[in-house]
């Protein structure tokens, strides 16, 4: 890490690439330095290969996941439509029963006698 005081804001941060590791191994001659630089270089090569092959693999995986999600959503919509149909039928039945009760109530309604001893005069 470098501090902001030592490096201008417009300069990119410093980092090793695989070429920098190879150059470092040519400067450092110890066995451990050479082995470490070889391992780091292999890691860079493996990362480059993974990044190069990744879009193809990820694209296929994303397409598979999209297909699964699409099928799941279609199933959910089908279930929801079934529930809506059932609910609609139940509401229609409730409305029919209420209409029948209202008609029955109108037919069975007769004038009630008022409470008390004095009867109203009938015309």
PDB file of C-alpha atoms in Angstrom:
ATOM      1  CA  UNK A   1       0.000   0.000   0.000  1.00  0.00           C
ATOM      2  CA  UNK A   2       1.159   3.504  -0.691  1.00  0.00           C
ATOM      3  CA  UNK A   3      -0.034   6.625   1.055  1.00  0.00           C
ATOM      4  CA  UNK A   4      -1.786   9.407  -0.793  1.00  0.00           C
ATOM      5  CA  UNK A   5       1.019  11.806   0.086  1.00  0.00           C
ATOM      6  CA  UNK A   6       3.658   9.840  -1.848  1.00  0.00           C
ATOM      7  CA  UNK A   7       1.629   9.206  -5.003  1.00  0.00           C
ATOM      8  CA  UNK A   8      -0.385  11.713  -7.051  1.00  0.00           C
ATOM      9  CA  UNK A   9      -4.122  11.068  -7.293  1.00  0.00           C
ATOM     10  CA  UNK A  10      -4.002  10.630 -11.053  1.00  0.00           C
ATOM     11  CA  UNK A  11      -1.379   7.851 -10.897  1.00  0.00           C
ATOM     12  CA  UNK A  12      -2.602   4.277 -10.911  1.00  0.00           C
ATOM     13  CA  UNK A  13      -1.772   2.073  -7.917  1.00  0.00           C
ATOM     14  CA  UNK A  14       1.300  -0.114  -8.247  1.00  0.00           C
ATOM     15  CA  UNK A  15       0.861  -3.875  -8.534  1.00  0.00           C
ATOM     16  CA  UNK A  16       2.895  -6.818  -9.768  1.00  0.00           C
ATOM     17  CA  UNK A  17       1.983  -8.607 -12.957  1.00  0.00           C
ATOM     18  CA  UNK A  18       3.354 -11.972 -13.969  1.00  0.00           C
ATOM     19  CA  UNK A  19       6.068 -10.160 -15.917  1.00  0.00           C
ATOM     20  CA  UNK A  20       7.099  -8.294 -12.782  1.00  0.00           C
ATOM     21  CA  UNK A  21       7.329 -11.573 -10.890  1.00  0.00           C
ATOM     22  CA  UNK A  22       9.573 -13.043 -13.618  1.00  0.00           C
ATOM     23  CA  UNK A  23      11.806  -9.955 -13.487  1.00  0.00           C
ATOM     24  CA  UNK A  24      11.950 -10.207  -9.685  1.00  0.00           C
ATOM     25  CA  UNK A  25      13.027 -13.853  -9.896  1.00  0.00           C
ATOM     26  CA  UNK A  26      15.895 -12.875 -12.194  1.00  0.00           C
ATOM     27  CA  UNK A  27      17.107 -10.385  -9.569  1.00  0.00           C
ATOM     28  CA  UNK A  28      16.631 -12.639  -6.543  1.00  0.00           C
ATOM     29  CA  UNK A  29      18.758 -15.768  -6.944  1.00  0.00           C
ATOM     30  CA  UNK A  30      17.811 -17.798  -3.872  1.00  0.00           C
ATOM     31  CA  UNK A  31      15.988 -21.111  -4.279  1.00  0.00           C
ATOM     32  CA  UNK A  32      13.013 -19.972  -2.224  1.00  0.00           C
ATOM     33  CA  UNK A  33      12.659 -16.790  -4.310  1.00  0.00           C
ATOM     34  CA  UNK A  34      12.780 -18.777  -7.557  1.00  0.00           C
ATOM     35  CA  UNK A  35      10.203 -21.335  -6.308  1.00  0.00           C
ATOM     36  CA  UNK A  36       7.927 -18.576  -5.059  1.00  0.00           C
ATOM     37  CA  UNK A  37       8.148 -16.673  -8.339  1.00  0.00           C
ATOM     38  CA  UNK A  38       7.356 -19.862 -10.305  1.00  0.00           C
ATOM     39  CA  UNK A  39       4.297 -20.503  -8.133  1.00  0.00           C
ATOM     40  CA  UNK A  40       3.137 -16.900  -8.461  1.00  0.00           C
ATOM     41  CA  UNK A  41       3.623 -17.023 -12.242  1.00  0.00           C
ATOM     42  CA  UNK A  42       1.558 -20.238 -12.394  1.00  0.00           C
ATOM     43  CA  UNK A  43      -1.149 -18.537 -10.345  1.00  0.00           C
ATOM     44  CA  UNK A  44      -1.223 -15.629 -12.812  1.00  0.00           C
ATOM     45  CA  UNK A  45      -1.456 -18.028 -15.770  1.00  0.00           C
ATOM     46  CA  UNK A  46      -4.253 -19.988 -14.066  1.00  0.00           C
ATOM     47  CA  UNK A  47      -6.138 -16.761 -13.331  1.00  0.00           C
ATOM     48  CA  UNK A  48      -5.794 -15.612 -16.943  1.00  0.00           C
ATOM     49  CA  UNK A  49      -7.140 -18.961 -18.195  1.00  0.00           C
ATOM     50  CA  UNK A  50     -10.006 -18.881 -15.718  1.00  0.00           C
ATOM     51  CA  UNK A  51     -10.953 -15.343 -16.750  1.00  0.00           C
ATOM     52  CA  UNK A  52     -10.721 -16.246 -20.445  1.00  0.00           C
ATOM     53  CA  UNK A  53     -12.947 -19.336 -20.050  1.00  0.00           C
ATOM     54  CA  UNK A  54     -15.229 -17.827 -17.438  1.00  0.00           C
ATOM     55  CA  UNK A  55     -17.623 -15.918 -19.734  1.00  0.00           C
ATOM     56  CA  UNK A  56     -18.511 -19.066 -21.672  1.00  0.00           C
ATOM     57  CA  UNK A  57     -19.084 -21.111 -18.526  1.00  0.00           C
ATOM     58  CA  UNK A  58     -20.936 -18.319 -16.756  1.00  0.00           C
ATOM     59  CA  UNK A  59     -23.074 -17.626 -19.813  1.00  0.00           C
ATOM     60  CA  UNK A  60     -24.223 -21.239 -19.991  1.00  0.00           C
ATOM     61  CA  UNK A  61     -24.847 -21.322 -16.254  1.00  0.00           C
ATOM     62  CA  UNK A  62     -26.796 -18.055 -16.362  1.00  0.00           C
ATOM     63  CA  UNK A  63     -28.899 -19.322 -19.265  1.00  0.00           C
ATOM     64  CA  UNK A  64     -29.701 -22.483 -17.304  1.00  0.00           C
ATOM     65  CA  UNK A  65     -30.658 -20.479 -14.218  1.00  0.00           C
ATOM     66  CA  UNK A  66     -32.778 -18.122 -16.337  1.00  0.00           C
ATOM     67  CA  UNK A  67     -34.613 -21.085 -17.844  1.00  0.00           C
ATOM     68  CA  UNK A  68     -35.258 -22.563 -14.381  1.00  0.00           C
ATOM     69  CA  UNK A  69     -36.510 -19.215 -13.073  1.00  0.00           C
ATOM     70  CA  UNK A  70     -38.752 -18.788 -16.102  1.00  0.00           C
ATOM     71  CA  UNK A  71     -40.308 -22.223 -15.556  1.00  0.00           C
ATOM     72  CA  UNK A  72     -40.776 -21.481 -11.849  1.00  0.00           C
ATOM     73  CA  UNK A  73     -42.492 -18.162 -12.585  1.00  0.00           C
ATOM     74  CA  UNK A  74     -44.784 -19.830 -15.130  1.00  0.00           C
ATOM     75  CA  UNK A  75     -45.742 -22.435 -12.510  1.00  0.00           C
ATOM     76  CA  UNK A  76     -46.440 -19.708  -9.960  1.00  0.00           C
ATOM     77  CA  UNK A  77     -48.620 -17.811 -12.449  1.00  0.00           C
ATOM     78  CA  UNK A  78     -50.521 -20.993 -13.318  1.00  0.00           C
ATOM     79  CA  UNK A  79     -51.149 -21.676  -9.626  1.00  0.00           C
ATOM     80  CA  UNK A  80     -52.231 -18.080  -9.097  1.00  0.00           C
ATOM     81  CA  UNK A  81     -54.674 -18.284 -12.022  1.00  0.00           C
ATOM     82  CA  UNK A  82     -56.153 -21.467 -10.550  1.00  0.00           C
ATOM     83  CA  UNK A  83     -56.584 -19.743  -7.192  1.00  0.00           C
ATOM     84  CA  UNK A  84     -58.175 -16.726  -8.896  1.00  0.00           C
ATOM     85  CA  UNK A  85     -60.642 -18.975 -10.743  1.00  0.00           C
ATOM     86  CA  UNK A  86     -61.563 -20.774  -7.509  1.00  0.00           C
ATOM     87  CA  UNK A  87     -62.014 -17.464  -5.704  1.00  0.00           C
ATOM     88  CA  UNK A  88     -64.115 -16.057  -8.546  1.00  0.00           C
ATOM     89  CA  UNK A  89     -66.393 -19.113  -8.455  1.00  0.00           C
ATOM     90  CA  UNK A  90     -66.774 -18.831  -4.672  1.00  0.00           C
ATOM     91  CA  UNK A  91     -67.669 -15.135  -4.924  1.00  0.00           C
ATOM     92  CA  UNK A  92     -70.281 -15.929  -7.586  1.00  0.00           C
ATOM     93  CA  UNK A  93     -71.809 -18.583  -5.332  1.00  0.00           C
ATOM     94  CA  UNK A  94     -71.886 -16.160  -2.394  1.00  0.00           C
ATOM     95  CA  UNK A  95     -73.592 -13.527  -4.568  1.00  0.00           C
ATOM     96  CA  UNK A  96     -76.189 -16.064  -5.744  1.00  0.00           C
ATOM     97  CA  UNK A  97     -76.965 -17.150  -2.190  1.00  0.00           C
ATOM     98  CA  UNK A  98     -77.236 -13.533  -1.029  1.00  0.00           C
ATOM     99  CA  UNK A  99     -79.596 -12.729  -3.920  1.00  0.00           C
ATOM    100  CA  UNK A 100     -81.770 -15.747  -3.046  1.00  0.00           C
ATOM    101  CA  UNK A 101     -81.853 -14.725   0.616  1.00  0.00           C
ATOM    102  CA  UNK A 102     -82.845 -11.190  -0.315  1.00  0.00           C
ATOM    103  CA  UNK A 103     -85.690 -12.434  -2.535  1.00  0.00           C
ATOM    104  CA  UNK A 104     -86.826 -14.851   0.178  1.00  0.00           C
ATOM    105  CA  UNK A 105     -86.768 -12.053   2.765  1.00  0.00           C
ATOM    106  CA  UNK A 106     -88.896  -9.768   0.558  1.00  0.00           C
ATOM    107  CA  UNK A 107     -91.446 -12.538  -0.002  1.00  0.00           C
ATOM    108  CA  UNK A 108     -91.662 -13.475   3.644  1.00  0.00           C
ATOM    109  CA  UNK A 109     -91.919  -9.899   4.893  1.00  0.00           C
ATOM    110  CA  UNK A 110     -95.406  -9.093   6.067  1.00  0.00           C
ATOM    111  CA  UNK A 111     -96.374  -6.051   8.021  1.00  0.00           C
ATOM    112  CA  UNK A 112     -95.769  -6.530  11.688  1.00  0.00           C
ATOM    113  CA  UNK A 113     -98.256  -5.657  14.307  1.00  0.00           C
ATOM    114  CA  UNK A 114     -97.261  -2.660  16.335  1.00  0.00           C
ATOM    115  CA  UNK A 115     -96.479  -3.140  19.974  1.00  0.00           C
ATOM    116  CA  UNK A 116     -99.178  -2.016  22.393  1.00  0.00           C
ATOM    117  CA  UNK A 117    -102.891  -2.291  23.030  1.00  0.00           C
ATOM    118  CA  UNK A 118    -104.151   0.284  20.563  1.00  0.00           C
ATOM    119  CA  UNK A 119    -104.515  -1.024  17.076  1.00  0.00           C
ATOM    120  CA  UNK A 120    -104.118   1.312  14.148  1.00  0.00           C
ATOM    121  CA  UNK A 121    -107.210   1.819  12.066  1.00  0.00           C
ATOM    122  CA  UNK A 122    -107.142  -0.156   8.880  1.00  0.00           C
ATOM    123  CA  UNK A 123    -108.297   1.509   5.696  1.00  0.00           C
TER     124      UNK A 123
END
